[in-house]
Amino acid sequence: MTTSSDPRSSSSSTAPATGSVHDLLLTVRGELDYASSPELLDQAAEALHHRGESTDMAVDCQELTFIDSVGLSALLEIHRDAAAVGVAVHVTGVGPRLEKILRTTGTYTHLTGHDPTEPTD
């Protein structure tokens, strides 16, 4: 993921989630696909490496504009890698497109921590 003015580009950032129930925050902007997934994975690995006592990570997808199967695979890989070091991951800011993909693939509950039949706030 790179930061640029190109509307097809993606960026992500990591930060402590101040005032949140999540200790770590990974924000995804733009597209999450074959080209951008490696940067997200690198940033997630960096955040996990420097997590300190954090046991929870939110992956905020509110500004996600596109995701393909490689992007979904990246989210699943982040979830798996975080679980291996005792960090729970929750995908937040799930828009209609991402929700459809997560429901279709049966990964909605796994990645969001919510039952897909219950409305989210």
JSON list of C-alpha atoms in Angstrom, two decimals:
[
{"chain": "A", "resi": 1, "resn": "MET", "atom": "CA", "xyz": [0.00, 0.00, 0.00]},
{"chain": "A", "resi": 2, "resn": "THR", "atom": "CA", "xyz": [1.30, 3.38, -0.88]},
{"chain": "A", "resi": 3, "resn": "THR", "atom": "CA", "xyz": [0.11, 6.85, -0.16]},
{"chain": "A", "resi": 4, "resn": "SER", "atom": "CA", "xyz": [-0.65, 8.84, -3.28]},
{"chain": "A", "resi": 5, "resn": "SER", "atom": "CA", "xyz": [-3.32, 10.95, -4.90]},
{"chain": "A", "resi": 6, "resn": "ASP", "atom": "CA", "xyz": [-4.21, 8.07, -7.23]},
{"chain": "A", "resi": 7, "resn": "PRO", "atom": "CA", "xyz": [-7.78, 7.03, -6.31]},
{"chain": "A", "resi": 8, "resn": "ARG", "atom": "CA", "xyz": [-6.81, 3.39, -6.88]},
{"chain": "A", "resi": 9, "resn": "SER", "atom": "CA", "xyz": [-4.02, 3.55, -4.31]},
{"chain": "A", "resi": 10, "resn": "SER", "atom": "CA", "xyz": [-4.25, 2.32, -0.76]},
{"chain": "A", "resi": 11, "resn": "SER", "atom": "CA", "xyz": [-2.67, 3.29, 2.49]},
{"chain": "A", "resi": 12, "resn": "SER", "atom": "CA", "xyz": [-2.70, 2.04, 6.02]},
{"chain": "A", "resi": 13, "resn": "SER", "atom": "CA", "xyz": [-1.51, 3.27, 9.34]},
{"chain": "A", "resi": 14, "resn": "THR", "atom": "CA", "xyz": [-0.99, 1.84, 12.77]},
{"chain": "A", "resi": 15, "resn": "ALA", "atom": "CA", "xyz": [-1.40, 3.55, 16.10]},
{"chain": "A", "resi": 16, "resn": "PRO", "atom": "CA", "xyz": [-2.46, 2.90, 19.65]},
{"chain": "A", "resi": 17, "resn": "ALA", "atom": "CA", "xyz": [-6.24, 3.10, 19.72]},
{"chain": "A", "resi": 18, "resn": "THR", "atom": "CA", "xyz": [-6.63, 5.89, 22.25]},
{"chain": "A", "resi": 19, "resn": "GLY", "atom": "CA", "xyz": [-9.96, 5.77, 24.06]},
{"chain": "A", "resi": 20, "resn": "SER", "atom": "CA", "xyz": [-10.90, 2.52, 22.38]},
{"chain": "A", "resi": 21, "resn": "VAL", "atom": "CA", "xyz": [-11.46, -1.00, 23.61]},
{"chain": "A", "resi": 22, "resn": "HIS", "atom": "CA", "xyz": [-8.75, -2.00, 21.14]},
{"chain": "A", "resi": 23, "resn": "ASP", "atom": "CA", "xyz": [-5.12, -1.68, 22.20]},
{"chain": "A", "resi": 24, "resn": "LEU", "atom": "CA", "xyz": [-3.81, -1.46, 18.61]},
{"chain": "A", "resi": 25, "resn": "LEU", "atom": "CA", "xyz": [-5.39, 0.10, 15.55]},
{"chain": "A", "resi": 26, "resn": "LEU", "atom": "CA", "xyz": [-4.60, -0.68, 11.93]},
{"chain": "A", "resi": 27, "resn": "THR", "atom": "CA", "xyz": [-6.44, 1.58, 9.48]},
{"chain": "A", "resi": 28, "resn": "VAL", "atom": "CA", "xyz": [-6.97, 0.51, 5.87]},
{"chain": "A", "resi": 29, "resn": "ARG", "atom": "CA", "xyz": [-7.69, 3.12, 3.18]},
{"chain": "A", "resi": 30, "resn": "GLY", "atom": "CA", "xyz": [-8.40, 2.59, -0.50]},
{"chain": "A", "resi": 31, "resn": "GLU", "atom": "CA", "xyz": [-7.95, -0.77, -2.17]},
{"chain": "A", "resi": 32, "resn": "LEU", "atom": "CA", "xyz": [-6.78, -3.96, -0.50]},
{"chain": "A", "resi": 33, "resn": "ASP", "atom": "CA", "xyz": [-5.62, -6.28, -3.26]},
{"chain": "A", "resi": 34, "resn": "TYR", "atom": "CA", "xyz": [-2.64, -8.14, -4.73]},
{"chain": "A", "resi": 35, "resn": "ALA", "atom": "CA", "xyz": [-0.60, -4.94, -5.04]},
{"chain": "A", "resi": 36, "resn": "SER", "atom": "CA", "xyz": [-1.39, -3.43, -1.65]},
{"chain": "A", "resi": 37, "resn": "SER", "atom": "CA", "xyz": [-1.68, -6.45, 0.66]},
{"chain": "A", "resi": 38, "resn": "PRO", "atom": "CA", "xyz": [2.08, -6.88, 1.29]},
{"chain": "A", "resi": 39, "resn": "GLU", "atom": "CA", "xyz": [2.33, -3.40, 2.82]},
{"chain": "A", "resi": 40, "resn": "LEU", "atom": "CA", "xyz": [-0.64, -4.06, 5.11]},
{"chain": "A", "resi": 41, "resn": "LEU", "atom": "CA", "xyz": [0.89, -7.36, 6.19]},
{"chain": "A", "resi": 42, "resn": "ASP", "atom": "CA", "xyz": [4.22, -5.63, 6.89]},
{"chain": "A", "resi": 43, "resn": "GLN", "atom": "CA", "xyz": [2.52, -2.93, 8.96]},
{"chain": "A", "resi": 44, "resn": "ALA", "atom": "CA", "xyz": [0.51, -5.51, 10.89]},
{"chain": "A", "resi": 45, "resn": "ALA", "atom": "CA", "xyz": [3.67, -7.52, 11.60]},
{"chain": "A", "resi": 46, "resn": "GLU", "atom": "CA", "xyz": [5.41, -4.35, 12.79]},
{"chain": "A", "resi": 47, "resn": "ALA", "atom": "CA", "xyz": [2.48, -3.46, 15.06]},
{"chain": "A", "resi": 48, "resn": "LEU", "atom": "CA", "xyz": [2.44, -6.96, 16.52]},
{"chain": "A", "resi": 49, "resn": "HIS", "atom": "CA", "xyz": [6.19, -6.90, 17.04]},
{"chain": "A", "resi": 50, "resn": "HIS", "atom": "CA", "xyz": [5.95, -3.63, 18.99]},
{"chain": "A", "resi": 51, "resn": "ARG", "atom": "CA", "xyz": [2.67, -4.45, 20.75]},
{"chain": "A", "resi": 52, "resn": "GLY", "atom": "CA", "xyz": [3.99, -4.36, 24.29]},
{"chain": "A", "resi": 53, "resn": "GLU", "atom": "CA", "xyz": [1.18, -5.55, 26.56]},
{"chain": "A", "resi": 54, "resn": "SER", "atom": "CA", "xyz": [-1.53, -5.08, 23.92]},
{"chain": "A", "resi": 55, "resn": "THR", "atom": "CA", "xyz": [-3.88, -8.01, 23.53]},
{"chain": "A", "resi": 56, "resn": "ASP", "atom": "CA", "xyz": [-6.38, -6.59, 21.05]},
{"chain": "A", "resi": 57, "resn": "MET", "atom": "CA", "xyz": [-6.11, -5.10, 17.56]},
{"chain": "A", "resi": 58, "resn": "ALA", "atom": "CA", "xyz": [-8.77, -3.39, 15.46]},
{"chain": "A", "resi": 59, "resn": "VAL", "atom": "CA", "xyz": [-8.41, -3.36, 11.69]},
{"chain": "A", "resi": 60, "resn": "ASP", "atom": "CA", "xyz": [-10.52, -0.38, 10.66]},
{"chain": "A", "resi": 61, "resn": "CYS", "atom": "CA", "xyz": [-11.85, -0.86, 7.12]},
{"chain": "A", "resi": 62, "resn": "GLN", "atom": "CA", "xyz": [-14.21, 2.12, 7.09]},
{"chain": "A", "resi": 63, "resn": "GLU", "atom": "CA", "xyz": [-12.23, 3.77, 4.27]},
{"chain": "A", "resi": 64, "resn": "LEU", "atom": "CA", "xyz": [-11.75, 0.55, 2.29]},
{"chain": "A", "resi": 65, "resn": "THR", "atom": "CA", "xyz": [-12.97, 1.05, -1.28]},
{"chain": "A", "resi": 66, "resn": "PHE", "atom": "CA", "xyz": [-12.16, -2.35, -2.82]},
{"chain": "A", "resi": 67, "resn": "ILE", "atom": "CA", "xyz": [-11.03, -5.77, -1.67]},
{"chain": "A", "resi": 68, "resn": "ASP", "atom": "CA", "xyz": [-10.23, -8.89, -3.68]},
{"chain": "A", "resi": 69, "resn": "SER", "atom": "CA", "xyz": [-9.44, -12.46, -2.61]},
{"chain": "A", "resi": 70, "resn": "VAL", "atom": "CA", "xyz": [-5.81, -11.55, -1.88]},
{"chain": "A", "resi": 71, "resn": "GLY", "atom": "CA", "xyz": [-6.99, -8.72, 0.37]},
{"chain": "A", "resi": 72, "resn": "LEU", "atom": "CA", "xyz": [-9.30, -11.10, 2.22]},
{"chain": "A", "resi": 73, "resn": "SER", "atom": "CA", "xyz": [-6.42, -13.53, 2.55]},
{"chain": "A", "resi": 74, "resn": "ALA", "atom": "CA", "xyz": [-4.32, -10.73, 4.07]},
{"chain": "A", "resi": 75, "resn": "LEU", "atom": "CA", "xyz": [-7.00, -10.03, 6.69]},
{"chain": "A", "resi": 76, "resn": "LEU", "atom": "CA", "xyz": [-7.13, -13.73, 7.53]},
{"chain": "A", "resi": 77, "resn": "GLU", "atom": "CA", "xyz": [-3.33, -13.89, 7.74]},
{"chain": "A", "resi": 78, "resn": "ILE", "atom": "CA", "xyz": [-3.24, -10.92, 10.11]},
{"chain": "A", "resi": 79, "resn": "HIS", "atom": "CA", "xyz": [-5.88, -12.63, 12.26]},
{"chain": "A", "resi": 80, "resn": "ARG", "atom": "CA", "xyz": [-3.87, -15.87, 12.32]},
{"chain": "A", "resi": 81, "resn": "ASP", "atom": "CA", "xyz": [-0.53, -14.20, 13.05]},
{"chain": "A", "resi": 82, "resn": "ALA", "atom": "CA", "xyz": [-2.03, -12.08, 15.83]},
{"chain": "A", "resi": 83, "resn": "ALA", "atom": "CA", "xyz": [-3.71, -15.08, 17.44]},
{"chain": "A", "resi": 84, "resn": "ALA", "atom": "CA", "xyz": [-0.36, -16.88, 17.46]},
{"chain": "A", "resi": 85, "resn": "VAL", "atom": "CA", "xyz": [1.03, -14.17, 19.78]},
{"chain": "A", "resi": 86, "resn": "GLY", "atom": "CA", "xyz": [-2.10, -13.81, 21.91]},
{"chain": "A", "resi": 87, "resn": "VAL", "atom": "CA", "xyz": [-3.63, -10.77, 20.21]},
{"chain": "A", "resi": 88, "resn": "ALA", "atom": "CA", "xyz": [-7.31, -10.81, 19.22]},
{"chain": "A", "resi": 89, "resn": "VAL", "atom": "CA", "xyz": [-8.13, -9.10, 15.91]},
{"chain": "A", "resi": 90, "resn": "HIS", "atom": "CA", "xyz": [-11.46, -7.53, 15.05]},
{"chain": "A", "resi": 91, "resn": "VAL", "atom": "CA", "xyz": [-12.23, -6.03, 11.66]},
{"chain": "A", "resi": 92, "resn": "THR", "atom": "CA", "xyz": [-14.29, -2.86, 12.18]},
{"chain": "A", "resi": 93, "resn": "GLY", "atom": "CA", "xyz": [-15.88, -0.29, 9.89]},
{"chain": "A", "resi": 94, "resn": "VAL", "atom": "CA", "xyz": [-17.29, -3.01, 7.66]},
{"chain": "A", "resi": 95, "resn": "GLY", "atom": "CA", "xyz": [-19.11, -1.42, 4.73]},
{"chain": "A", "resi": 96, "resn": "PRO", "atom": "CA", "xyz": [-21.67, -3.14, 2.48]},
{"chain": "A", "resi": 97, "resn": "ARG", "atom": "CA", "xyz": [-19.13, -4.50, -0.04]},
{"chain": "A", "resi": 98, "resn": "LEU", "atom": "CA", "xyz": [-16.82, -5.96, 2.58]},
{"chain": "A", "resi": 99, "resn": "GLU", "atom": "CA", "xyz": [-19.79, -7.31, 4.53]},
{"chain": "A", "resi": 100, "resn": "LYS", "atom": "CA", "xyz": [-21.04, -9.13, 1.44]},
{"chain": "A", "resi": 101, "resn": "ILE", "atom": "CA", "xyz": [-17.63, -10.72, 0.86]},
{"chain": "A", "resi": 102, "resn": "LEU", "atom": "CA", "xyz": [-17.25, -11.74, 4.50]},
{"chain": "A", "resi": 103, "resn": "ARG", "atom": "CA", "xyz": [-20.74, -13.22, 4.63]},
{"chain": "A", "resi": 104, "resn": "THR", "atom": "CA", "xyz": [-20.33, -15.02, 1.29]},
{"chain": "A", "resi": 105, "resn": "THR", "atom": "CA", "xyz": [-17.03, -16.56, 2.37]},
{"chain": "A", "resi": 106, "resn": "GLY", "atom": "CA", "xyz": [-18.24, -17.45, 5.85]},
{"chain": "A", "resi": 107, "resn": "THR", "atom": "CA", "xyz": [-15.56, -15.29, 7.50]},
{"chain": "A", "resi": 108, "resn": "TYR", "atom": "CA", "xyz": [-17.78, -12.52, 8.91]},
{"chain": "A", "resi": 109, "resn": "THR", "atom": "CA", "xyz": [-17.92, -13.80, 12.49]},
{"chain": "A", "resi": 110, "resn": "HIS", "atom": "CA", "xyz": [-14.30, -14.96, 12.43]},
{"chain": "A", "resi": 111, "resn": "LEU", "atom": "CA", "xyz": [-12.97, -11.53, 11.42]},
{"chain": "A", "resi": 112, "resn": "THR", "atom": "CA", "xyz": [-15.44, -9.18, 13.09]},
{"chain": "A", "resi": 113, "resn": "GLY", "atom": "CA", "xyz": [-16.25, -11.10, 16.25]},
{"chain": "A", "resi": 114, "resn": "HIS", "atom": "CA", "xyz": [-19.97, -10.50, 15.64]},
{"chain": "A", "resi": 115, "resn": "ASP", "atom": "CA", "xyz": [-22.74, -12.89, 14.70]},
{"chain": "A", "resi": 116, "resn": "PRO", "atom": "CA", "xyz": [-23.75, -12.02, 11.12]},
{"chain": "A", "resi": 117, "resn": "THR", "atom": "CA", "xyz": [-27.44, -12.26, 12.05]},
{"chain": "A", "resi": 118, "resn": "GLU", "atom": "CA", "xyz": [-27.15, -9.54, 14.69]},
{"chain": "A", "resi": 119, "resn": "PRO", "atom": "CA", "xyz": [-27.11, -5.88, 13.65]},
{"chain": "A", "resi": 120, "resn": "THR", "atom": "CA", "xyz": [-23.87, -4.00, 14.37]},
{"chain": "A", "resi": 121, "resn": "ASP", "atom": "CA", "xyz": [-23.66, -0.55, 15.90]}
]
